Amino acid sequence: MENASDASQPEMFVKYEVKDAVAWIWLARPECGNAQNYRLLNQLDDCFRRAVEDDGVRAIVLGGQGKHFSAGHDLGTPAKDRHLPRERVHLWGDHLTREGAEAQYVLEQDAYLGLCRRWQEIPKPTIAMVQGACIAGGVMLAMVCDLIVASDDAYFQDPVVRMGVPGVEYSAHMFDLPPRIAREFIMLGLRMPAQRAYDFGLINRVVPRAELESQTASIAAELASHPTFGMALAKQAMNFVENIRGKRTSMDALFHMHHLAHAHNQLVTGNLVMSMGAKAMSAANKAAAGEAEKG
Ligand code: ZN
């Protein structure tokens, strides 16, 4: 990490560049599968803001450096930062001064549900460019984008029922997948390979890994060629229709169940996610994948 040795500079977990009217925003923690700590999410928000405010930017690509798009929320890397003060984007309280269930609730209102909703409403077209793992918090980031382009080695997974919670904090699954498949996706929590995700319309393209960037760039160029206000209104209109169909209210309901589950887990097991950290989740996922192949 280029700034890690300079204590006066904040550690950067996201990179930003503009090429040919397209902002390329990169999750840049490849050493831990682009796991999302809270600083990464705030830096991501800064980058989205920069892209929105730059009139020269007409489309946005969100990608991940390295082998994986994102392994999800940070469950325990050395840079996990739940204990650090964070700048809040919405008008929610400081989680560090709250007790009991309120602490996690205000944190996730701002950093997870709040930021994802804010990004979904960005008035410029967005593309998630996904390779390798796209798990739980990774699925949230992909789903807030307008289009998803994935390489043939990508897979999507929301395995968090293993943590005793009913899906991720921003759950668009029932809107982005056919109902029976969304149930399977959440209740079994197995990997959905890119081709299967494409067959169900979760993603827009499956491309060879070597062509992921070039094919995404050509779609972004096409999006960038359209009139910006027309594009913004088209996006608003589609968000509006989804919300009339219940996306926003059903996500609110799910978010509150998610927090009932966190509180229950804390009461019963002493841990918000039943102590299912990165290692335990990975082992459980591997075992489940083996069973699925046999079955
Ligand atoms: Zn949560």
mmCIF file of C-alpha atoms and ligand atoms in Angstrom:
data_model
loop_
_atom_site.group_PDB
_atom_site.id
_atom_site.type_symbol
_atom_site.label_atom_id
_atom_site.label_comp_id
_atom_site.label_asym_id
_atom_site.label_seq_id
_atom_site.Cartn_x
_atom_site.Cartn_y
_atom_site.Cartn_z
ATOM 1 C CA MET A 1 0.000 0.000 0.000
ATOM 2 C CA GLU A 2 1.691 3.155 -1.167
ATOM 3 C CA ASN A 3 0.731 5.307 1.836
ATOM 4 C CA ALA A 4 1.076 2.705 4.572
ATOM 5 C CA SER A 5 4.511 3.879 5.704
ATOM 6 C CA ASP A 6 3.542 7.554 5.944
ATOM 7 C CA ALA A 7 1.637 8.081 9.197
ATOM 8 C CA SER A 8 0.475 11.557 8.114
ATOM 9 C CA GLN A 9 -1.456 10.095 5.174
ATOM 10 C CA PRO A 10 -4.614 8.037 5.618
ATOM 11 C CA GLU A 11 -4.335 4.466 4.459
ATOM 12 C CA MET A 12 -6.133 4.184 1.122
ATOM 13 C CA PHE A 13 -8.327 1.180 0.374
ATOM 14 C CA VAL A 14 -9.848 2.504 -2.867
ATOM 15 C CA LYS A 15 -8.282 3.898 -6.052
ATOM 16 C CA TYR A 16 -9.792 6.331 -8.511
ATOM 17 C CA GLU A 17 -8.981 7.217 -12.091
ATOM 18 C CA VAL A 18 -10.783 8.807 -15.037
ATOM 19 C CA LYS A 19 -10.280 7.577 -18.592
ATOM 20 C CA ASP A 20 -12.287 8.724 -21.591
ATOM 21 C CA ALA A 21 -15.213 10.174 -19.578
ATOM 22 C CA VAL A 22 -15.437 7.040 -17.407
ATOM 23 C CA ALA A 23 -14.515 7.019 -13.708
ATOM 24 C CA TRP A 24 -12.864 3.741 -12.723
ATOM 25 C CA ILE A 25 -13.178 3.113 -9.004
ATOM 26 C CA TRP A 26 -11.144 0.206 -7.687
ATOM 27 C CA LEU A 27 -11.498 -1.609 -4.391
ATOM 28 C CA ALA A 28 -7.815 -1.858 -3.542
ATOM 29 C CA ARG A 29 -7.334 -4.414 -0.760
ATOM 30 C CA PRO A 30 -6.430 -7.373 -2.964
ATOM 31 C CA GLU A 31 -4.363 -8.965 -0.179
ATOM 32 C CA CYS A 32 -7.626 -9.758 1.647
ATOM 33 C CA GLY A 33 -10.038 -10.214 -1.240
ATOM 34 C CA ASN A 34 -11.150 -6.555 -1.086
ATOM 35 C CA ALA A 35 -12.886 -7.140 2.238
ATOM 36 C CA GLN A 36 -14.769 -3.971 3.128
ATOM 37 C CA ASN A 37 -13.793 -2.171 6.296
ATOM 38 C CA TYR A 38 -15.528 1.093 7.211
ATOM 39 C CA ARG A 39 -12.719 3.289 5.908
ATOM 40 C CA LEU A 40 -12.953 1.552 2.543
ATOM 41 C CA LEU A 41 -16.697 2.252 2.416
ATOM 42 C CA ASN A 42 -16.216 5.923 3.281
ATOM 43 C CA GLN A 43 -13.448 6.234 0.692
ATOM 44 C CA LEU A 44 -15.722 4.560 -1.822
ATOM 45 C CA ASP A 45 -18.362 7.162 -1.045
ATOM 46 C CA ASP A 46 -15.767 9.928 -1.565
ATOM 47 C CA CYS A 47 -14.910 8.451 -4.977
ATOM 48 C CA PHE A 48 -18.548 8.204 -6.027
ATOM 49 C CA ARG A 49 -19.028 11.826 -4.968
ATOM 50 C CA ARG A 50 -15.995 12.852 -6.979
ATOM 51 C CA ALA A 51 -17.357 11.046 -10.042
ATOM 52 C CA VAL A 52 -20.771 12.666 -9.618
ATOM 53 C CA GLU A 53 -19.321 16.146 -9.225
ATOM 54 C CA ASP A 54 -16.949 15.886 -12.197
ATOM 55 C CA ASP A 55 -18.986 16.973 -15.241
ATOM 56 C CA GLY A 56 -16.429 15.247 -17.434
ATOM 57 C CA VAL A 57 -17.442 11.866 -15.998
ATOM 58 C CA ARG A 58 -20.421 10.306 -17.789
ATOM 59 C CA ALA A 59 -20.272 6.708 -16.551
ATOM 60 C CA ILE A 60 -18.776 4.905 -13.548
ATOM 61 C CA VAL A 61 -17.180 1.459 -13.279
ATOM 62 C CA LEU A 62 -16.708 -0.194 -9.897
ATOM 63 C CA GLY A 63 -14.121 -2.971 -9.925
ATOM 64 C CA GLY A 64 -11.865 -4.846 -7.547
ATOM 65 C CA GLN A 65 -8.110 -5.207 -7.823
ATOM 66 C CA GLY A 66 -6.678 -8.715 -7.703
ATOM 67 C CA LYS A 67 -8.287 -12.120 -7.844
ATOM 68 C CA HIS A 68 -11.666 -11.224 -6.298
ATOM 69 C CA PHE A 69 -14.210 -8.448 -6.610
ATOM 70 C CA SER A 70 -15.043 -8.507 -2.891
ATOM 71 C CA ALA A 71 -15.192 -11.155 -0.188
ATOM 72 C CA GLY A 72 -17.726 -9.014 1.723
ATOM 73 C CA HIS A 73 -17.607 -7.046 4.930
ATOM 74 C CA ASP A 74 -14.395 -7.245 6.905
ATOM 75 C CA LEU A 75 -14.820 -10.101 9.388
ATOM 76 C CA GLY A 76 -11.404 -9.876 10.987
ATOM 77 C CA THR A 77 -8.436 -8.657 8.950
ATOM 78 C CA PRO A 78 -5.752 -6.614 10.768
ATOM 79 C CA ALA A 79 -7.288 -3.428 9.287
ATOM 80 C CA LYS A 80 -10.768 -4.164 10.639
ATOM 81 C CA ASP A 81 -11.898 -0.841 12.072
ATOM 82 C CA ARG A 82 -15.224 -1.118 13.869
ATOM 83 C CA HIS A 83 -13.537 0.346 16.958
ATOM 84 C CA LEU A 84 -12.369 3.503 15.121
ATOM 85 C CA PRO A 85 -14.331 6.764 14.949
ATOM 86 C CA ARG A 86 -15.805 7.211 11.473
ATOM 87 C CA GLU A 87 -17.198 10.151 9.627
ATOM 88 C CA ARG A 88 -20.905 9.561 9.166
ATOM 89 C CA VAL A 89 -22.488 10.221 5.804
ATOM 90 C CA HIS A 90 -26.098 10.405 7.013
ATOM 91 C CA LEU A 91 -27.525 11.912 10.179
ATOM 92 C CA TRP A 92 -27.130 8.853 12.365
ATOM 93 C CA GLY A 93 -25.409 8.871 15.729
ATOM 94 C CA ASP A 94 -21.894 7.750 16.534
ATOM 95 C CA HIS A 95 -21.874 3.972 17.106
ATOM 96 C CA LEU A 96 -18.931 4.286 19.503
ATOM 97 C CA THR A 97 -21.036 6.214 22.021
ATOM 98 C CA ARG A 98 -24.049 3.863 21.815
ATOM 99 C CA GLU A 99 -24.764 0.738 23.834
ATOM 100 C CA GLY A 100 -26.476 -2.574 23.183
ATOM 101 C CA ALA A 101 -28.283 -3.155 19.904
ATOM 102 C CA GLU A 102 -28.282 0.570 19.129
ATOM 103 C CA ALA A 103 -24.548 0.649 18.399
ATOM 104 C CA GLN A 104 -24.693 -1.849 15.530
ATOM 105 C CA TYR A 105 -28.023 -0.469 14.330
ATOM 106 C CA VAL A 106 -26.815 3.107 13.867
ATOM 107 C CA LEU A 107 -23.549 1.902 12.344
ATOM 108 C CA GLU A 108 -25.268 -0.253 9.729
ATOM 109 C CA GLN A 109 -27.980 2.335 9.009
ATOM 110 C CA ASP A 110 -25.270 4.698 7.914
ATOM 111 C CA ALA A 111 -22.467 2.526 6.567
ATOM 112 C CA TYR A 112 -24.376 -0.339 4.940
ATOM 113 C CA LEU A 113 -28.023 0.373 4.166
ATOM 114 C CA GLY A 114 -27.562 4.145 3.956
ATOM 115 C CA LEU A 115 -24.493 4.157 1.728
ATOM 116 C CA CYS A 116 -25.870 1.493 -0.606
ATOM 117 C CA ARG A 117 -29.106 3.423 -1.087
ATOM 118 C CA ARG A 118 -27.157 6.596 -1.713
ATOM 119 C CA TRP A 119 -25.044 4.874 -4.358
ATOM 120 C CA GLN A 120 -28.066 3.307 -6.034
ATOM 121 C CA GLU A 121 -29.360 6.843 -6.576
ATOM 122 C CA ILE A 122 -26.211 8.212 -8.224
ATOM 123 C CA PRO A 123 -27.497 10.064 -11.309
ATOM 124 C CA LYS A 124 -24.869 8.584 -13.638
ATOM 125 C CA PRO A 125 -24.842 5.055 -15.046
ATOM 126 C CA THR A 126 -22.811 2.573 -12.995
ATOM 127 C CA ILE A 127 -21.345 -0.814 -13.891
ATOM 128 C CA ALA A 128 -20.046 -3.403 -11.430
ATOM 129 C CA MET A 129 -17.161 -5.316 -12.991
ATOM 130 C CA VAL A 130 -16.931 -8.610 -11.110
ATOM 131 C CA GLN A 131 -14.297 -11.338 -11.082
ATOM 132 C CA GLY A 132 -13.707 -14.174 -8.623
ATOM 133 C CA ALA A 133 -15.620 -13.984 -5.364
ATOM 134 C CA CYS A 134 -18.567 -11.633 -4.899
ATOM 135 C CA ILE A 135 -19.833 -12.562 -1.460
ATOM 136 C CA ALA A 136 -22.435 -10.969 0.872
ATOM 137 C CA GLY A 137 -21.239 -7.330 1.258
ATOM 138 C CA GLY A 138 -19.736 -7.774 -2.248
ATOM 139 C CA VAL A 139 -23.168 -8.680 -3.600
ATOM 140 C CA MET A 140 -24.525 -5.455 -2.069
ATOM 141 C CA LEU A 141 -21.969 -3.378 -3.965
ATOM 142 C CA ALA A 142 -22.668 -5.179 -7.244
ATOM 143 C CA MET A 143 -26.435 -4.856 -6.817
ATOM 144 C CA VAL A 144 -26.381 -1.086 -6.315
ATOM 145 C CA CYS A 145 -24.900 -0.718 -9.801
ATOM 146 C CA ASP A 146 -27.095 -0.460 -12.902
ATOM 147 C CA LEU A 147 -25.304 -3.180 -14.840
ATOM 148 C CA ILE A 148 -23.137 -6.100 -13.761
ATOM 149 C CA VAL A 149 -20.465 -7.487 -16.072
ATOM 150 C CA ALA A 150 -18.752 -10.609 -14.754
ATOM 151 C CA SER A 151 -15.891 -12.810 -15.865
ATOM 152 C CA ASP A 152 -16.487 -16.519 -16.348
ATOM 153 C CA ASP A 153 -14.636 -17.292 -13.083
ATOM 154 C CA ALA A 154 -16.929 -15.055 -10.991
ATOM 155 C CA TYR A 155 -19.462 -16.335 -8.512
ATOM 156 C CA PHE A 156 -22.098 -14.704 -6.324
ATOM 157 C CA GLN A 157 -23.006 -15.828 -2.837
ATOM 158 C CA ASP A 158 -24.897 -14.569 0.206
ATOM 159 C CA PRO A 159 -24.165 -17.186 2.869
ATOM 160 C CA VAL A 160 -24.993 -15.093 5.936
ATOM 161 C CA VAL A 161 -27.847 -17.258 7.252
ATOM 162 C CA ARG A 162 -24.931 -19.238 8.676
ATOM 163 C CA MET A 163 -24.312 -16.191 10.869
ATOM 164 C CA GLY A 164 -27.907 -16.334 12.046
ATOM 165 C CA VAL A 165 -28.993 -13.253 10.082
ATOM 166 C CA PRO A 166 -31.581 -13.227 7.267
ATOM 167 C CA GLY A 167 -29.444 -11.962 4.374
ATOM 168 C CA VAL A 168 -27.261 -8.881 3.972
ATOM 169 C CA GLU A 169 -28.209 -5.391 5.132
ATOM 170 C CA TYR A 170 -29.132 -4.111 1.659
ATOM 171 C CA SER A 171 -30.980 -7.037 0.145
ATOM 172 C CA ALA A 172 -32.201 -6.557 -3.436
ATOM 173 C CA HIS A 173 -32.233 -10.310 -4.030
ATOM 174 C CA MET A 174 -36.026 -10.616 -4.336
ATOM 175 C CA PHE A 175 -35.945 -7.878 -6.994
ATOM 176 C CA ASP A 176 -32.896 -8.988 -8.930
ATOM 177 C CA LEU A 177 -33.595 -12.733 -9.034
ATOM 178 C CA PRO A 178 -36.709 -14.822 -9.736
ATOM 179 C CA PRO A 179 -38.472 -15.471 -6.385
ATOM 180 C CA ARG A 180 -37.738 -19.201 -6.100
ATOM 181 C CA ILE A 181 -34.092 -18.639 -7.003
ATOM 182 C CA ALA A 182 -33.781 -15.760 -4.522
ATOM 183 C CA ARG A 183 -35.089 -18.094 -1.799
ATOM 184 C CA GLU A 184 -32.500 -20.672 -2.757
ATOM 185 C CA PHE A 185 -29.766 -18.030 -2.911
ATOM 186 C CA ILE A 186 -30.518 -16.873 0.657
ATOM 187 C CA MET A 187 -31.669 -20.111 2.294
ATOM 188 C CA LEU A 188 -28.992 -22.445 0.915
ATOM 189 C CA GLY A 189 -26.376 -19.712 0.602
ATOM 190 C CA LEU A 190 -24.412 -21.583 -2.059
ATOM 191 C CA ARG A 191 -22.168 -20.129 -4.725
ATOM 192 C CA MET A 192 -23.965 -19.051 -7.891
ATOM 193 C CA PRO A 193 -21.516 -19.249 -10.812
ATOM 194 C CA ALA A 194 -21.522 -16.359 -13.307
ATOM 195 C CA GLN A 195 -23.210 -18.402 -16.026
ATOM 196 C CA ARG A 196 -26.102 -19.332 -13.705
ATOM 197 C CA ALA A 197 -26.360 -15.710 -12.550
ATOM 198 C CA TYR A 198 -26.541 -14.683 -16.215
ATOM 199 C CA ASP A 199 -29.237 -17.302 -16.957
ATOM 200 C CA PHE A 200 -31.417 -15.757 -14.226
ATOM 201 C CA GLY A 201 -30.784 -12.159 -15.283
ATOM 202 C CA LEU A 202 -28.792 -11.213 -12.183
ATOM 203 C CA ILE A 203 -25.960 -10.027 -14.426
ATOM 204 C CA ASN A 204 -25.765 -8.552 -17.928
ATOM 205 C CA ARG A 205 -22.708 -10.214 -19.483
ATOM 206 C CA VAL A 206 -20.356 -13.119 -18.835
ATOM 207 C CA VAL A 207 -17.006 -12.594 -20.521
ATOM 208 C CA PRO A 208 -13.635 -14.377 -20.483
ATOM 209 C CA ARG A 209 -11.471 -13.207 -17.575
ATOM 210 C CA ALA A 210 -8.863 -11.762 -19.950
ATOM 211 C CA GLU A 211 -11.494 -9.575 -21.624
ATOM 212 C CA LEU A 212 -13.294 -8.356 -18.499
ATOM 213 C CA GLU A 213 -11.792 -4.896 -18.475
ATOM 214 C CA SER A 214 -11.911 -4.271 -22.226
ATOM 215 C CA GLN A 215 -15.519 -5.434 -22.574
ATOM 216 C CA THR A 216 -16.583 -3.398 -19.540
ATOM 217 C CA ALA A 217 -14.803 -0.369 -21.008
ATOM 218 C CA SER A 218 -16.697 -0.663 -24.266
ATOM 219 C CA ILE A 219 -20.074 -0.880 -22.464
ATOM 220 C CA ALA A 220 -19.076 2.097 -20.283
ATOM 221 C CA ALA A 221 -18.120 4.053 -23.425
ATOM 222 C CA GLU A 222 -21.538 3.359 -24.896
ATOM 223 C CA LEU A 223 -23.250 4.535 -21.685
ATOM 224 C CA ALA A 224 -21.036 7.621 -21.608
ATOM 225 C CA SER A 225 -22.094 8.551 -25.141
ATOM 226 C CA HIS A 226 -25.727 9.135 -24.163
ATOM 227 C CA PRO A 227 -27.163 12.501 -23.039
ATOM 228 C CA THR A 228 -26.460 12.808 -19.330
ATOM 229 C CA PHE A 229 -29.766 14.273 -18.163
ATOM 230 C CA GLY A 230 -31.786 11.714 -20.143
ATOM 231 C CA MET A 231 -29.665 8.991 -18.572
ATOM 232 C CA ALA A 232 -30.152 10.411 -15.073
ATOM 233 C CA LEU A 233 -33.924 10.593 -15.561
ATOM 234 C CA ALA A 234 -34.077 7.061 -16.972
ATOM 235 C CA LYS A 235 -32.247 5.830 -13.911
ATOM 236 C CA GLN A 236 -34.483 7.808 -11.551
ATOM 237 C CA ALA A 237 -37.574 6.447 -13.293
ATOM 238 C CA MET A 238 -36.399 2.837 -12.900
ATOM 239 C CA ASN A 239 -35.498 3.371 -9.254
ATOM 240 C CA PHE A 240 -38.913 4.925 -8.770
ATOM 241 C CA VAL A 241 -40.684 1.913 -10.300
ATOM 242 C CA GLU A 242 -38.702 -0.488 -8.121
ATOM 243 C CA ASN A 243 -39.597 1.494 -5.034
ATOM 244 C CA ILE A 244 -43.299 1.538 -5.966
ATOM 245 C CA ARG A 245 -43.041 -2.235 -6.256
ATOM 246 C CA GLY A 246 -41.830 -2.268 -2.674
ATOM 247 C CA LYS A 247 -38.062 -2.419 -2.907
ATOM 248 C CA ARG A 248 -37.395 0.293 -0.364
ATOM 249 C CA THR A 249 -40.021 -0.775 2.181
ATOM 250 C CA SER A 250 -39.179 -4.473 1.922
ATOM 251 C CA MET A 251 -35.499 -3.646 2.442
ATOM 252 C CA ASP A 252 -36.465 -1.656 5.539
ATOM 253 C CA ALA A 253 -38.381 -4.677 6.861
ATOM 254 C CA LEU A 254 -35.456 -6.982 6.145
ATOM 255 C CA PHE A 255 -32.970 -4.566 7.699
ATOM 256 C CA HIS A 256 -34.951 -4.540 10.942
ATOM 257 C CA MET A 257 -35.152 -8.343 11.004
ATOM 258 C CA HIS A 258 -31.419 -8.386 10.356
ATOM 259 C CA HIS A 259 -30.962 -6.282 13.497
ATOM 260 C CA LEU A 260 -33.377 -8.370 15.549
ATOM 261 C CA ALA A 261 -31.120 -11.281 14.552
ATOM 262 C CA HIS A 262 -27.915 -9.431 15.516
ATOM 263 C CA ALA A 263 -29.435 -8.592 18.922
ATOM 264 C CA HIS A 264 -30.689 -12.149 19.421
ATOM 265 C CA ASN A 265 -27.293 -13.592 18.515
ATOM 266 C CA GLN A 266 -25.616 -11.222 20.925
ATOM 267 C CA LEU A 267 -27.971 -12.248 23.752
ATOM 268 C CA VAL A 268 -27.727 -15.964 23.119
ATOM 269 C CA THR A 269 -24.147 -16.424 21.908
ATOM 270 C CA GLY A 270 -22.435 -13.205 23.026
ATOM 271 C CA ASN A 271 -21.587 -12.374 19.416
ATOM 272 C CA LEU A 272 -23.513 -10.524 16.682
ATOM 273 C CA VAL A 273 -22.833 -13.164 14.044
ATOM 274 C CA MET A 274 -22.598 -16.274 16.233
ATOM 275 C CA SER A 275 -18.790 -16.053 16.088
ATOM 276 C CA MET A 276 -18.791 -16.895 12.376
ATOM 277 C CA GLY A 277 -15.610 -15.038 11.420
ATOM 278 C CA ALA A 278 -13.800 -15.215 8.081
ATOM 279 C CA LYS A 279 -12.178 -18.606 8.765
ATOM 280 C CA ALA A 280 -15.309 -20.296 10.072
ATOM 281 C CA MET A 281 -17.359 -18.946 7.146
ATOM 282 C CA SER A 282 -14.811 -20.073 4.610
ATOM 283 C CA ALA A 283 -14.647 -23.585 6.107
ATOM 284 C CA ALA A 284 -18.457 -23.852 6.204
ATOM 285 C CA ASN A 285 -18.702 -22.650 2.600
ATOM 286 C CA LYS A 286 -16.157 -25.169 1.402
ATOM 287 C CA ALA A 287 -17.953 -27.989 3.189
ATOM 288 C CA ALA A 288 -21.300 -26.863 1.734
ATOM 289 C CA ALA A 289 -19.824 -26.659 -1.781
ATOM 290 C CA GLY A 290 -18.517 -30.224 -1.431
ATOM 291 C CA GLU A 291 -21.952 -31.462 -0.320
ATOM 292 C CA ALA A 292 -23.642 -29.642 -3.201
ATOM 293 C CA GLU A 293 -21.323 -31.265 -5.738
ATOM 294 C CA LYS A 294 -21.946 -34.728 -4.276
ATOM 295 C CA GLY A 295 -25.682 -34.150 -4.080
HETATM 296 ZN ZN ZN B 1 -25.317 -6.598 9.998
#
